[in-house]
Short mmCIF file of C-alpha atoms and ligand atoms in Angstrom, two decimals:
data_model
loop_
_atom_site.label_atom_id
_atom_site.label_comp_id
_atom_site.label_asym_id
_atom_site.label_seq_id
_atom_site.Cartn_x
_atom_site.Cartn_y
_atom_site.Cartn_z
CA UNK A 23 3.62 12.11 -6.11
CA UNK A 24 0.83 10.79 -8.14
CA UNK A 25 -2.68 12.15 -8.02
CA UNK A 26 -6.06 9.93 -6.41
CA UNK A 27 -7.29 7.68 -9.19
CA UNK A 28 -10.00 9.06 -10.75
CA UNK A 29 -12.03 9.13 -14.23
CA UNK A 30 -11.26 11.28 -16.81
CA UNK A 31 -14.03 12.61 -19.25
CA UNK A 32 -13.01 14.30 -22.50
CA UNK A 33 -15.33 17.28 -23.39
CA UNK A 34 -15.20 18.76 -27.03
CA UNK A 35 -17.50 21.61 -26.24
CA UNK A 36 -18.96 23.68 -23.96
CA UNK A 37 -22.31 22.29 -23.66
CA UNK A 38 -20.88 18.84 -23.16
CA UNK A 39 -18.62 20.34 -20.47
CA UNK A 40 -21.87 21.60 -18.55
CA UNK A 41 -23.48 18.21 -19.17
CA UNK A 42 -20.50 16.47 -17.77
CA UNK A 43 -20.48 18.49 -14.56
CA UNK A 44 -24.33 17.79 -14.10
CA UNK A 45 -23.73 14.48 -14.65
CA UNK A 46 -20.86 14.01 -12.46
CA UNK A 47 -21.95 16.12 -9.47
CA UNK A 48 -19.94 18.04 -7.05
CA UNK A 49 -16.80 15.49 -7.27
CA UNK A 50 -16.10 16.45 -10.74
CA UNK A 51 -13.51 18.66 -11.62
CA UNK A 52 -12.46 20.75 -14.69
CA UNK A 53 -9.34 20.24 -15.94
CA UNK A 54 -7.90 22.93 -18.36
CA UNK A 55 -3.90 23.30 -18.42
CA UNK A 56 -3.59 21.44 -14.74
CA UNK A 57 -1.56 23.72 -13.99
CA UNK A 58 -2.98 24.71 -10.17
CA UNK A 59 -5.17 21.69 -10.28
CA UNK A 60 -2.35 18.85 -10.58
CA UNK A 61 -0.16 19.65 -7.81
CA UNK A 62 -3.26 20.26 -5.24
CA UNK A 63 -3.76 17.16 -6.63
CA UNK A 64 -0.72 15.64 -6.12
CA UNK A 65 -0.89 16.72 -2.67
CA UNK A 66 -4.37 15.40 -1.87
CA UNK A 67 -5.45 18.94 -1.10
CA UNK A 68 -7.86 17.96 -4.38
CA UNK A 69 -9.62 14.70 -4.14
CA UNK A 70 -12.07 15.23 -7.42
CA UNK A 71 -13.55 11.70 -8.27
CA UNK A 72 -13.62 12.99 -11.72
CA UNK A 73 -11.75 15.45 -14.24
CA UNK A 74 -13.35 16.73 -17.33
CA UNK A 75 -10.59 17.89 -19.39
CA UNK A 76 -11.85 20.66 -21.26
CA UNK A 77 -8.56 21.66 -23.30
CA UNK A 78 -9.90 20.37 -26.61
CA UNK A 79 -12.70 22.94 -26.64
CA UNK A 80 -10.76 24.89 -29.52
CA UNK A 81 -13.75 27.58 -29.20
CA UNK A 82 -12.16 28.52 -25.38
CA UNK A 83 -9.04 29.76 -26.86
CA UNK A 84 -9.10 33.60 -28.31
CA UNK A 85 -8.45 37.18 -27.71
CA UNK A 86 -10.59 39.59 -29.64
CA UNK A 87 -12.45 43.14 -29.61
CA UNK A 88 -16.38 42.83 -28.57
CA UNK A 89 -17.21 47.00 -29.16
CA UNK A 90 -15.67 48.33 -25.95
CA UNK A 91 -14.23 45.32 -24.01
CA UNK A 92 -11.62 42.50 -25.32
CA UNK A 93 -13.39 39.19 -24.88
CA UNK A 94 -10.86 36.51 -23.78
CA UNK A 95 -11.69 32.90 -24.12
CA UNK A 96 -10.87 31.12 -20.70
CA UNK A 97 -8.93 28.36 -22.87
CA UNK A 98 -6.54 30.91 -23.83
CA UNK A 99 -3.37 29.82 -22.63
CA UNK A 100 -0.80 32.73 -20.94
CA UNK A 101 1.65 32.11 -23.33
CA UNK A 102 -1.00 32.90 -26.19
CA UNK A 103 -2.31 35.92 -24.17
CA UNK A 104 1.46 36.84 -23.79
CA UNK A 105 1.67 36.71 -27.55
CA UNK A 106 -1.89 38.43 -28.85
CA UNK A 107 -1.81 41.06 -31.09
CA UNK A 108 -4.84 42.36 -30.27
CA UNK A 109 -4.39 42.05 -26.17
CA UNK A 110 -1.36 44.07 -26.82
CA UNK A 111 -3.15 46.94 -28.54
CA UNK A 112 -6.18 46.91 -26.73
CA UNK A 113 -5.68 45.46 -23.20
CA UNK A 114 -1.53 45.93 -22.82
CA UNK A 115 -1.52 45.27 -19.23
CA UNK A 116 -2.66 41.86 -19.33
CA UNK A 117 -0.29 39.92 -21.92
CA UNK A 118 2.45 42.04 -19.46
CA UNK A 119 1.10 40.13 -16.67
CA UNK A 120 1.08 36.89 -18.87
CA UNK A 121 4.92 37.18 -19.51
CA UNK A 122 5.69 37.49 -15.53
CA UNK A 123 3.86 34.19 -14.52
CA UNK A 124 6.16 31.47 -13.73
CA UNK A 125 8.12 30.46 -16.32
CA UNK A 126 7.77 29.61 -20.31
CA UNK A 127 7.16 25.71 -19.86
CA UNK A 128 4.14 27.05 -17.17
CA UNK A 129 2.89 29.30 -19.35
CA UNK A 130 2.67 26.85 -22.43
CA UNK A 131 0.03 25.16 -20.33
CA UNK A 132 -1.49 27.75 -17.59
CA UNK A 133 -5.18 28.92 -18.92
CA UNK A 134 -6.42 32.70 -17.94
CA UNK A 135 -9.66 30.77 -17.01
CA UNK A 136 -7.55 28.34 -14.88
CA UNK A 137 -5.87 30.83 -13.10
CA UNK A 138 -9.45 32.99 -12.28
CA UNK A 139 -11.51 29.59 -10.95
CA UNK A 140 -7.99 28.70 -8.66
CA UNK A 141 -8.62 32.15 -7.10
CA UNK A 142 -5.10 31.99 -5.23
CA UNK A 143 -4.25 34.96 -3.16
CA UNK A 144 -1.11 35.82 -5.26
CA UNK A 145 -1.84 35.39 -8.49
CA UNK A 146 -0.49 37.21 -10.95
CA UNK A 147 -3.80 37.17 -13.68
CA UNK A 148 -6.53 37.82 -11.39
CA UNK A 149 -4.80 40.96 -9.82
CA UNK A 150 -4.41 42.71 -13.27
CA UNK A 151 -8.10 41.90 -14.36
CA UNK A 152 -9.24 43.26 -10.93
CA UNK A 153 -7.22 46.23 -11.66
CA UNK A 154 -8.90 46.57 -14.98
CA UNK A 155 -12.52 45.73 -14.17
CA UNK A 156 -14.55 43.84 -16.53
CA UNK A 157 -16.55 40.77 -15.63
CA UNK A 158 -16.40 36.89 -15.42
CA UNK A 159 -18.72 35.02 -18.00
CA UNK A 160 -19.62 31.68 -16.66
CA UNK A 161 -21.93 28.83 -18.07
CA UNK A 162 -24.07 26.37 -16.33
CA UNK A 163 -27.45 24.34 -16.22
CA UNK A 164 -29.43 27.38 -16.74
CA UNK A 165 -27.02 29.16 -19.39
CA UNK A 166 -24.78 31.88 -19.46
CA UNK A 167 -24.36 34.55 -16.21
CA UNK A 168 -22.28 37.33 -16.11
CA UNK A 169 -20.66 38.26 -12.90
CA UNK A 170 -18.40 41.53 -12.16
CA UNK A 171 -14.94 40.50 -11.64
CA UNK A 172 -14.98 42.94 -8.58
CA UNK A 173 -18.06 40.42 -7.45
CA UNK A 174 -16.30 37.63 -8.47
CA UNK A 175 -13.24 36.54 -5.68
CA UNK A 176 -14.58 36.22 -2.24
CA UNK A 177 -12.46 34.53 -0.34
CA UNK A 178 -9.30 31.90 0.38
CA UNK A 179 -10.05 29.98 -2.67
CA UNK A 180 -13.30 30.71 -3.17
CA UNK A 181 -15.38 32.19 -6.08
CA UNK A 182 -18.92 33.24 -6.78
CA UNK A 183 -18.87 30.01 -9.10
CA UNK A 184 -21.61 27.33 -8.34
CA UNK A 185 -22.01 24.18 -8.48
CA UNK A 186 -22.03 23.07 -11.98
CA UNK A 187 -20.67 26.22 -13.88
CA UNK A 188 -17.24 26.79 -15.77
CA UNK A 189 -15.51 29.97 -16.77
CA UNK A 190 -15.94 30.60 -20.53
CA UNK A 191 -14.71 34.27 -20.99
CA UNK A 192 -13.20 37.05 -19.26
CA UNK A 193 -14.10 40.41 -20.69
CA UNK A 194 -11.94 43.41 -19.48
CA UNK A 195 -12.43 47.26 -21.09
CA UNK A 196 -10.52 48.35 -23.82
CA UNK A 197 -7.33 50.61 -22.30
CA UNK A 198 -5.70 51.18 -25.76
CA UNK A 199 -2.69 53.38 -25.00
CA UNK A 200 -3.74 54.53 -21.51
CA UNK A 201 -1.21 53.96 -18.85
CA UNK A 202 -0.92 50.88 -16.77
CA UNK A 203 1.92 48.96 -14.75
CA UNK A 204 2.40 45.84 -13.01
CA UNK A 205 5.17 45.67 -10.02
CA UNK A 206 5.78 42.36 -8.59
CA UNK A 207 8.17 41.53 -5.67
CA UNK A 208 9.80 38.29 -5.87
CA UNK A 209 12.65 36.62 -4.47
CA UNK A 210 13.12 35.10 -8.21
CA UNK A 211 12.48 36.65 -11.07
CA UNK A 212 8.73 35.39 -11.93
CA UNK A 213 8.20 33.31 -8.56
CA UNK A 214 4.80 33.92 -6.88
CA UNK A 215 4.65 37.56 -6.00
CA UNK A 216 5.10 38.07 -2.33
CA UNK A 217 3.25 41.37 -3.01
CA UNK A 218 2.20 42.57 -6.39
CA UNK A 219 0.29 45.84 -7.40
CA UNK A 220 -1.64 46.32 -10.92
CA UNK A 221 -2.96 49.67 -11.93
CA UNK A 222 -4.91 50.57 -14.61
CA UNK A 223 -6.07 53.91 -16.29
CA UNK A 224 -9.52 52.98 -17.35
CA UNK A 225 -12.25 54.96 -19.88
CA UNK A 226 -13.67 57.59 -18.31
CA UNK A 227 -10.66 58.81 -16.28
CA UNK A 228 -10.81 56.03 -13.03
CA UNK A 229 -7.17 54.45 -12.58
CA UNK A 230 -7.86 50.72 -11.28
CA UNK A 231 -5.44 49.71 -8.41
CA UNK A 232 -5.49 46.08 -7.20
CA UNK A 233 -3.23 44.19 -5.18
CA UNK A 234 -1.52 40.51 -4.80
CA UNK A 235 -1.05 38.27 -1.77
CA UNK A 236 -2.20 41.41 1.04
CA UNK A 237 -4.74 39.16 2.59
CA UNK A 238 -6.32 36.00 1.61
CA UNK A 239 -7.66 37.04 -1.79
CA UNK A 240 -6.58 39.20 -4.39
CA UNK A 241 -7.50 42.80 -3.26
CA UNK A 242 -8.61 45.86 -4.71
CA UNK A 243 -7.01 48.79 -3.22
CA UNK A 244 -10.28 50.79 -2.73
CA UNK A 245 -8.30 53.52 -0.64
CA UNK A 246 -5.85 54.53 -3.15
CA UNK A 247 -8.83 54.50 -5.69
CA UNK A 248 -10.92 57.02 -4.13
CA UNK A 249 -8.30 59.19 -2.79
CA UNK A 250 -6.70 59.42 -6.27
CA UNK A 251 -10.25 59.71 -7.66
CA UNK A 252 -10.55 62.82 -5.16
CA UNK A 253 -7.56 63.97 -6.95
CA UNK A 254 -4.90 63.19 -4.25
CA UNK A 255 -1.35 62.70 -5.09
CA UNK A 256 0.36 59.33 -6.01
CA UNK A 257 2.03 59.72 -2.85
CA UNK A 258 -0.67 61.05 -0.60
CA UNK A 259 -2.99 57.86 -2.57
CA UNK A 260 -0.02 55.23 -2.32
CA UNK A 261 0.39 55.54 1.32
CA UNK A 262 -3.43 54.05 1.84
CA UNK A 263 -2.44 50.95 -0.19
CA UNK A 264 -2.11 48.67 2.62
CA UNK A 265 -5.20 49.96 4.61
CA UNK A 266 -7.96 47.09 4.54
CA UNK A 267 -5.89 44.50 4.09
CA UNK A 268 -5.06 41.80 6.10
CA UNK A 269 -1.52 40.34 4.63
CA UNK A 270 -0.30 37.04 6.42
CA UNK A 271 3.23 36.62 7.49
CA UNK A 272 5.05 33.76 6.66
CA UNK A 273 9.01 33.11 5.63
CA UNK A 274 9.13 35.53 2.92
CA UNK A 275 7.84 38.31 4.37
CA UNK A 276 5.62 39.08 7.70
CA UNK A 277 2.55 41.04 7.64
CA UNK A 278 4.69 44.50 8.12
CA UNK A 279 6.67 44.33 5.45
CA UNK A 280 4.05 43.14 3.54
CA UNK A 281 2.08 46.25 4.06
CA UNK A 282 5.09 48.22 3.29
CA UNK A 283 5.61 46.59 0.13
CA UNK A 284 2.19 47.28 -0.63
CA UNK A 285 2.53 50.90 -0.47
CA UNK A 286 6.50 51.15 -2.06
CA UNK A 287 4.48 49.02 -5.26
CA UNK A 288 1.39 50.75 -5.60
CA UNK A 289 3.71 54.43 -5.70
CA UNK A 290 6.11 53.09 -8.48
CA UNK A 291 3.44 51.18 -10.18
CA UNK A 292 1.45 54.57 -10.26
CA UNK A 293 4.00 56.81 -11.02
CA UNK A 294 4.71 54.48 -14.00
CA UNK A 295 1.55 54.61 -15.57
CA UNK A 296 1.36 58.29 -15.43
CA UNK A 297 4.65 58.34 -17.22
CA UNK A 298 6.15 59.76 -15.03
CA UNK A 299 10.28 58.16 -15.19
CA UNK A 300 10.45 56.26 -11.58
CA UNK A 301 11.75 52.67 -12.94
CA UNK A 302 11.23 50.28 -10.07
CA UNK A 303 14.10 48.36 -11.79
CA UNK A 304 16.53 48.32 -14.60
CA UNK A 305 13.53 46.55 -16.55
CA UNK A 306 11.12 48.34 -14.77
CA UNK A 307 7.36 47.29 -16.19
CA UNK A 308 7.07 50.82 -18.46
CA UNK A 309 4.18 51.79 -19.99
CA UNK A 310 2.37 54.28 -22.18
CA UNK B 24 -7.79 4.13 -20.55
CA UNK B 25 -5.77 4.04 -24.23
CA UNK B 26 -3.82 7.01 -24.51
CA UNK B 27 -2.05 7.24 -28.70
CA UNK B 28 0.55 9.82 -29.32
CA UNK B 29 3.43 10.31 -31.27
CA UNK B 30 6.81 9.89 -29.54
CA UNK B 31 10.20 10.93 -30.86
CA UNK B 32 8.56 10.02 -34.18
CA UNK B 33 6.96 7.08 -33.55
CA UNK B 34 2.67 6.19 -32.83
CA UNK B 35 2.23 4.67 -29.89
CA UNK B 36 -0.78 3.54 -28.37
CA UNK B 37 -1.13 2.12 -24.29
CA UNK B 38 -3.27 1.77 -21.77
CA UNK B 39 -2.85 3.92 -18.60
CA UNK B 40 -4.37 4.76 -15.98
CA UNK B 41 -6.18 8.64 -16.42
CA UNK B 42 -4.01 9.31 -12.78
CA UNK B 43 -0.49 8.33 -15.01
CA UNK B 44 1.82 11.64 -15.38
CA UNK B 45 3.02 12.14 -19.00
CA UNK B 46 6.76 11.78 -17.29
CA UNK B 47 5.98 8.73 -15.55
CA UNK B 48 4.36 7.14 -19.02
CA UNK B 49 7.17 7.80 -21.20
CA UNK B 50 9.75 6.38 -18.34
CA UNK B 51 7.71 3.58 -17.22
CA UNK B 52 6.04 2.40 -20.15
CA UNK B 53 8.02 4.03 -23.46
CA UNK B 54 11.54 3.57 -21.43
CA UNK B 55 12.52 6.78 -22.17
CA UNK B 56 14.49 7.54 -19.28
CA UNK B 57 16.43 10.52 -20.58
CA UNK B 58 13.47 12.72 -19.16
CA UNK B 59 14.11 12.75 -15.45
CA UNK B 60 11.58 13.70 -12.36
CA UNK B 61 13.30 15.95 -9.65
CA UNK B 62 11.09 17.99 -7.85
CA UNK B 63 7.22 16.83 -9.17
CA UNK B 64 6.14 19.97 -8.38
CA UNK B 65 6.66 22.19 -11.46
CA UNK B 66 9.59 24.22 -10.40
CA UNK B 67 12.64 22.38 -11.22
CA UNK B 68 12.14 21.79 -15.55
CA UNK B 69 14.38 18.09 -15.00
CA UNK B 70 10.82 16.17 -16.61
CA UNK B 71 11.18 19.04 -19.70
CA UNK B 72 9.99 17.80 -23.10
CA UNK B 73 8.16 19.38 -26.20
CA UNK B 74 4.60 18.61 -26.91
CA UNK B 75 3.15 19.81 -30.30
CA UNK B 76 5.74 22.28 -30.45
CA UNK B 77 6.26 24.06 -26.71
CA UNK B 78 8.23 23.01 -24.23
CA UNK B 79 6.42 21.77 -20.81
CA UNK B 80 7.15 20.03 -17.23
CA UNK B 81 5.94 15.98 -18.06
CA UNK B 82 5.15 16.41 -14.23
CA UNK B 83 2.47 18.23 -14.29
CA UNK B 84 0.82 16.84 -17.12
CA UNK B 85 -0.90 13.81 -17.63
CA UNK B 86 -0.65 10.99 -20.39
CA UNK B 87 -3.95 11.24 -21.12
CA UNK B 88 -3.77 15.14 -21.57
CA UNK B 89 -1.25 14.33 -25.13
CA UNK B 90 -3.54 12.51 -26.40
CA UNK B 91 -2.60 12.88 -30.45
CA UNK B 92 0.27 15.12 -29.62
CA UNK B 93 3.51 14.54 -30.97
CA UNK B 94 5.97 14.88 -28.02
CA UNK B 95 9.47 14.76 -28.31
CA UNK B 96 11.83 13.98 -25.43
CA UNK B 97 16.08 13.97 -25.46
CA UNK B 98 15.97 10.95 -26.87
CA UNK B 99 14.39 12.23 -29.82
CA UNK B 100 16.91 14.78 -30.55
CA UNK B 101 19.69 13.11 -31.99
CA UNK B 102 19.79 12.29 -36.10
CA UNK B 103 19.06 8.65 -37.17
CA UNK B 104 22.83 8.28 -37.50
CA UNK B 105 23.43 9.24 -34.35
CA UNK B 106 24.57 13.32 -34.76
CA UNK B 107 24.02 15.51 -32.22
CA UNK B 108 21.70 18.09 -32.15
CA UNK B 109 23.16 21.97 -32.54
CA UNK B 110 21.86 22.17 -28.86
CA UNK B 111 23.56 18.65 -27.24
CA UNK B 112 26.58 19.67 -29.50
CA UNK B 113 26.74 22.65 -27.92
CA UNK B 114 25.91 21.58 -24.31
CA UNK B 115 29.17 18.80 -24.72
CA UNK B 116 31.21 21.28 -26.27
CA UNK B 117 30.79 23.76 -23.68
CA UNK B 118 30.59 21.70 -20.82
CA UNK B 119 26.89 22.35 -19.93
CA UNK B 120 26.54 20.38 -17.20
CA UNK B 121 28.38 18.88 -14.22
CA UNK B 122 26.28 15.75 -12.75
CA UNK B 123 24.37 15.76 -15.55
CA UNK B 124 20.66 15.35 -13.95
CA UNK B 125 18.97 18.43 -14.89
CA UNK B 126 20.63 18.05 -18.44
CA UNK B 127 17.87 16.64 -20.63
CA UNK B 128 15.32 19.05 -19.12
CA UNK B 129 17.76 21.92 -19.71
CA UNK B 130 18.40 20.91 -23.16
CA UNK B 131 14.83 20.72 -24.39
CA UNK B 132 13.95 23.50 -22.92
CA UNK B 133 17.30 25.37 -24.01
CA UNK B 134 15.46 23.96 -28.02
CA UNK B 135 11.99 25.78 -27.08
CA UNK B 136 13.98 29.05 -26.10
CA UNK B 137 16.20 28.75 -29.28
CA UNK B 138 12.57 28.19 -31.07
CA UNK B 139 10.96 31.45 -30.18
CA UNK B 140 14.17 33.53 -30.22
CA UNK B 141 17.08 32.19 -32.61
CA UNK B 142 19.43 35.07 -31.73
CA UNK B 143 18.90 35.41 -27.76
CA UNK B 144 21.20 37.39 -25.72
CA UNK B 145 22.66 36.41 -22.11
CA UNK B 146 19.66 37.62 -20.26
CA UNK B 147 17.22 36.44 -22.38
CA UNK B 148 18.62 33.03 -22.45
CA UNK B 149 18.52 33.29 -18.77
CA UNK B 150 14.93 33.96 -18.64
CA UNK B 151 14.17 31.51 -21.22
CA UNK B 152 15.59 28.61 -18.76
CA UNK B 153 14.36 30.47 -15.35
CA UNK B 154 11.53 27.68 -15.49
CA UNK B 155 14.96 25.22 -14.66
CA UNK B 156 16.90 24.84 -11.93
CA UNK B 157 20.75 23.34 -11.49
CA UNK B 158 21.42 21.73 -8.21
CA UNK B 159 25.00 21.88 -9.23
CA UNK B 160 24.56 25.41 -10.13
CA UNK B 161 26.59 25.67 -13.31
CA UNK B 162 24.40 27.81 -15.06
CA UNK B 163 27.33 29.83 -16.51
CA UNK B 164 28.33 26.94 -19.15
CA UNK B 165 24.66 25.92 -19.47
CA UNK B 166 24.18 29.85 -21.08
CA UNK B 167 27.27 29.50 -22.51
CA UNK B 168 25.89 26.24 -24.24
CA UNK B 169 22.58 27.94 -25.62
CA UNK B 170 24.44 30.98 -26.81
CA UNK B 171 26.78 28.85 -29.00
CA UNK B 172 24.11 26.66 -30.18
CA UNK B 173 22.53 29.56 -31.33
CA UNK B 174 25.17 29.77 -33.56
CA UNK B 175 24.05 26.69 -35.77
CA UNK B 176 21.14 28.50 -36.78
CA UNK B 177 17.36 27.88 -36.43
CA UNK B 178 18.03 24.27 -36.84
CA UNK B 179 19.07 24.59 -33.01
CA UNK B 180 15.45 25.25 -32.22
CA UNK B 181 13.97 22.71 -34.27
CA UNK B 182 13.28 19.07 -33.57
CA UNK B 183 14.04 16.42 -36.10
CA UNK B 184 10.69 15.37 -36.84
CA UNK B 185 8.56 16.97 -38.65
CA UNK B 186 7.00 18.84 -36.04
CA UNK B 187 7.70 22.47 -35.96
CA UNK B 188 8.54 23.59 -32.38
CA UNK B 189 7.30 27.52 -31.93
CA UNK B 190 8.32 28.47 -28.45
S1 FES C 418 10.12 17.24 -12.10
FE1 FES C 418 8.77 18.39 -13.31
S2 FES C 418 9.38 20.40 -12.91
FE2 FES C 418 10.62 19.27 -11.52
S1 FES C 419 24.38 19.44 -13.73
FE1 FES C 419 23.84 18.68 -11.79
S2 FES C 419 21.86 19.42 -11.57
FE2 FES C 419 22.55 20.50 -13.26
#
């Protein structure tokens, strides 16, 4: 399968990437790793006229502390994320989630910033930093714009982007040592999850919840937040996890047993980062 | 548009098309046809090489995108004289593969795994290669392989040019 023709534009900055997108209009694309844009691509889902490759822009690709938050260029690749230092002691619930998307060649080339402008239903990524809160920095015509990552998925493939903007950073707070845990259901070991939940204890007491592939957009599970912010029991908070959601059957799972697995996931992933010993799995994602 | 990049060692400069696939332009117009295409849709690893050190799926990437890389694909393995590399070596001596078409993916991928862990066990050898699938399904050997090329030393995870291959 080989993609439409269309032009390719080099970009060796930011600014030129945002001139490039003026220039090119609403056909242009931006290429980062390729990794969800090549094989809609492939399969004519994507007809962009024109792809401006942005993975020179060496200023894209970090991880570091900004006071409170980790700033994390959108060039960072998973496999970098999966490697930082500093995401491991500050953010350890993300590089986590890096290490369970696809597999190594994917994550070679798969940018955080890719992943967040694909805005697929079961993504790994986006669930965590929905979980974790934090915000989307994006840059267009008229600068830079910040947008809450709770703000920032609205639908089936669709983001609060415009026309003409890239991602540039994702900022997320700083969790330290706080407890998190990601649980992922897959038929395969780092397949798309069929349901995934991501939780998060955040400054300031909240625990983040968020959810993968229970409707047509990653999901926070708002229930299980404010019960367990009314100080309800995992289990009492758990059992909301599906409510709200709108999970899609298909051949992996139908909408039931989705909704099941959203609750069995959001208990162990809770009771996990509260430390308290239920391992999902041999391997089961432990944390702090 | 002219795409340069190093290949097994060698510059080479070409025109493509920005559409061409980085597997397509090294069979099609390099004639390296050790890297194989089997499911073009980044799940099966057969279109593995390295590209500045890191193993990837040639499928999903275009020429254009290795632009002044240095990529190195099976045929690049190999010493000038014609020795095997710790990780073919191994994959002949343990019989690592039955038809034989998801072997060059396996192998450089089996060289990015052996790169970012010289001493893996089973399992993580396993998930080191999950990204690559066997139609014949002789995964056993294929582990089997990887673990005994391990042996050899980090030489198994490097590639003979003088790129230095980190994961
Ligand atoms: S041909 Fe590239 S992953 Fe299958
Ligand atoms: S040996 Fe036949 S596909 Fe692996």
């Amino acid at each position: 399968m080989i993609p439409s023709p269309f032009d390719y534009v080099r970009v060796s900055s930011v600014d030129e990437a945002v001139a490039a997108l003026a220039e090119h209009g609403e056909d242009a694309k931006i290429l980062a790793g390729g990794h969800s844009l090549l094989p809609i691509m492939k399969l004519r889902l994507a007809i962009p006229s024109v792809l401006i490759d942005i993975s020179g822009i060496s200023e894209l690709n970090y991880v570091r502390v900004e006071g409170d938050q980790v700033a994390i260029g959108a060039g960072t690749r998973h496999h970098d994320l999966e490697n930082s230092e500093v995401a491991k002691a500050e953010v350890p619930l993300l590089p986590h989630v890096a290490s369970r998307v696809g597999d190594p060649q994917v994550r070679h080339r798969g940018t955080l910033g890719g992943t967040v402008a694909h805005c697929d239903p079961a993504s790994d990524l986006p669930t965590a930093l929905l979980a974790l809160g934090g915000s989307v920095v994006l840059a267009g015509p008229n600068g830079r714009r910040e947008v809450p990552i709770t703000e920032f998925f609205l639908g089936f493939f669709e983001t609060a982007m415009e026309e003409g903007e890239l991602i540039v950073e994702l900022r997320v707070p700083r969790t330290g040592d706080a407890g998190w845990a990601y649980e992922k259901f897959t038929r395969r070991e780092n397949d798309w999850p069929i349901v995934s939940a991501a939780v998060a204890h955040l400054p300031g007491g909240r625990i983040g919840v968020a959810l993968a592939n229970m409707g047509g957009v990653v999901l926070k599970a708002t229930a299980v937040e404010a019960a367990l912010a009314e100080g309800k029991s995992i289990e009492e908070a758990a059992a909301l996890a599906a409510e709200g959601t709108s999970p899609s059957s298909d051949m992996h799972a139908d909408a039931e047993y989705r909704s099941h697995l959203a609750r069995l996931l959001t208990r162990r992933a809770l009771t996990v980062a509260a430390g308290e010993a239920e391992a999902s799995t041999a391997e089961s994602t432990a944390a702090a | 548009m002219q795409v340069s990049m190093t290949v097994n060692g060698q510059q080479r400069t070409d025109e493509v098309e920005p559409r061409m696939l980085l597997a397509h332009h090294l069979r099609d117009n390099l004639g390296l046809t050790a890297t194989n295409i089997g499911c073009d849709s980044t799940s099966c690893g057969a279109c593995t090489v390295i590209v500045d050190g890191l193993s990837v799926k040639s499928c999903t990437v275009l020429a254009l995108q290795a632009e002044g890389s240095q990529v190195t694909t099976l045929e690049g393995l190999a010493g000038e004289d014609g020795e095997l590399h710790p990780v073919q070596a191994a994959f002949q001596s343990e019989h690592g593969l039955q038809c034989g078409f998801c072997t060059s993916g396996m192998v450089m991928a089996s060289v990015g795994v052996l790169a970012a862990n010289p001493n893996p066990t089973d399992r993580e050898v396993r998930e080191g290669l999950e990204g690559n699938l066997c139609r014949c399904t002789g995964y056993h050997n294929i582990v089997q392989a990887v673990l005994k090329a391990a042996e050899a030393g980090p030489v198994a995870g490097q590639v003979p040019q003088t790129q230095e291959v980190s994961a």
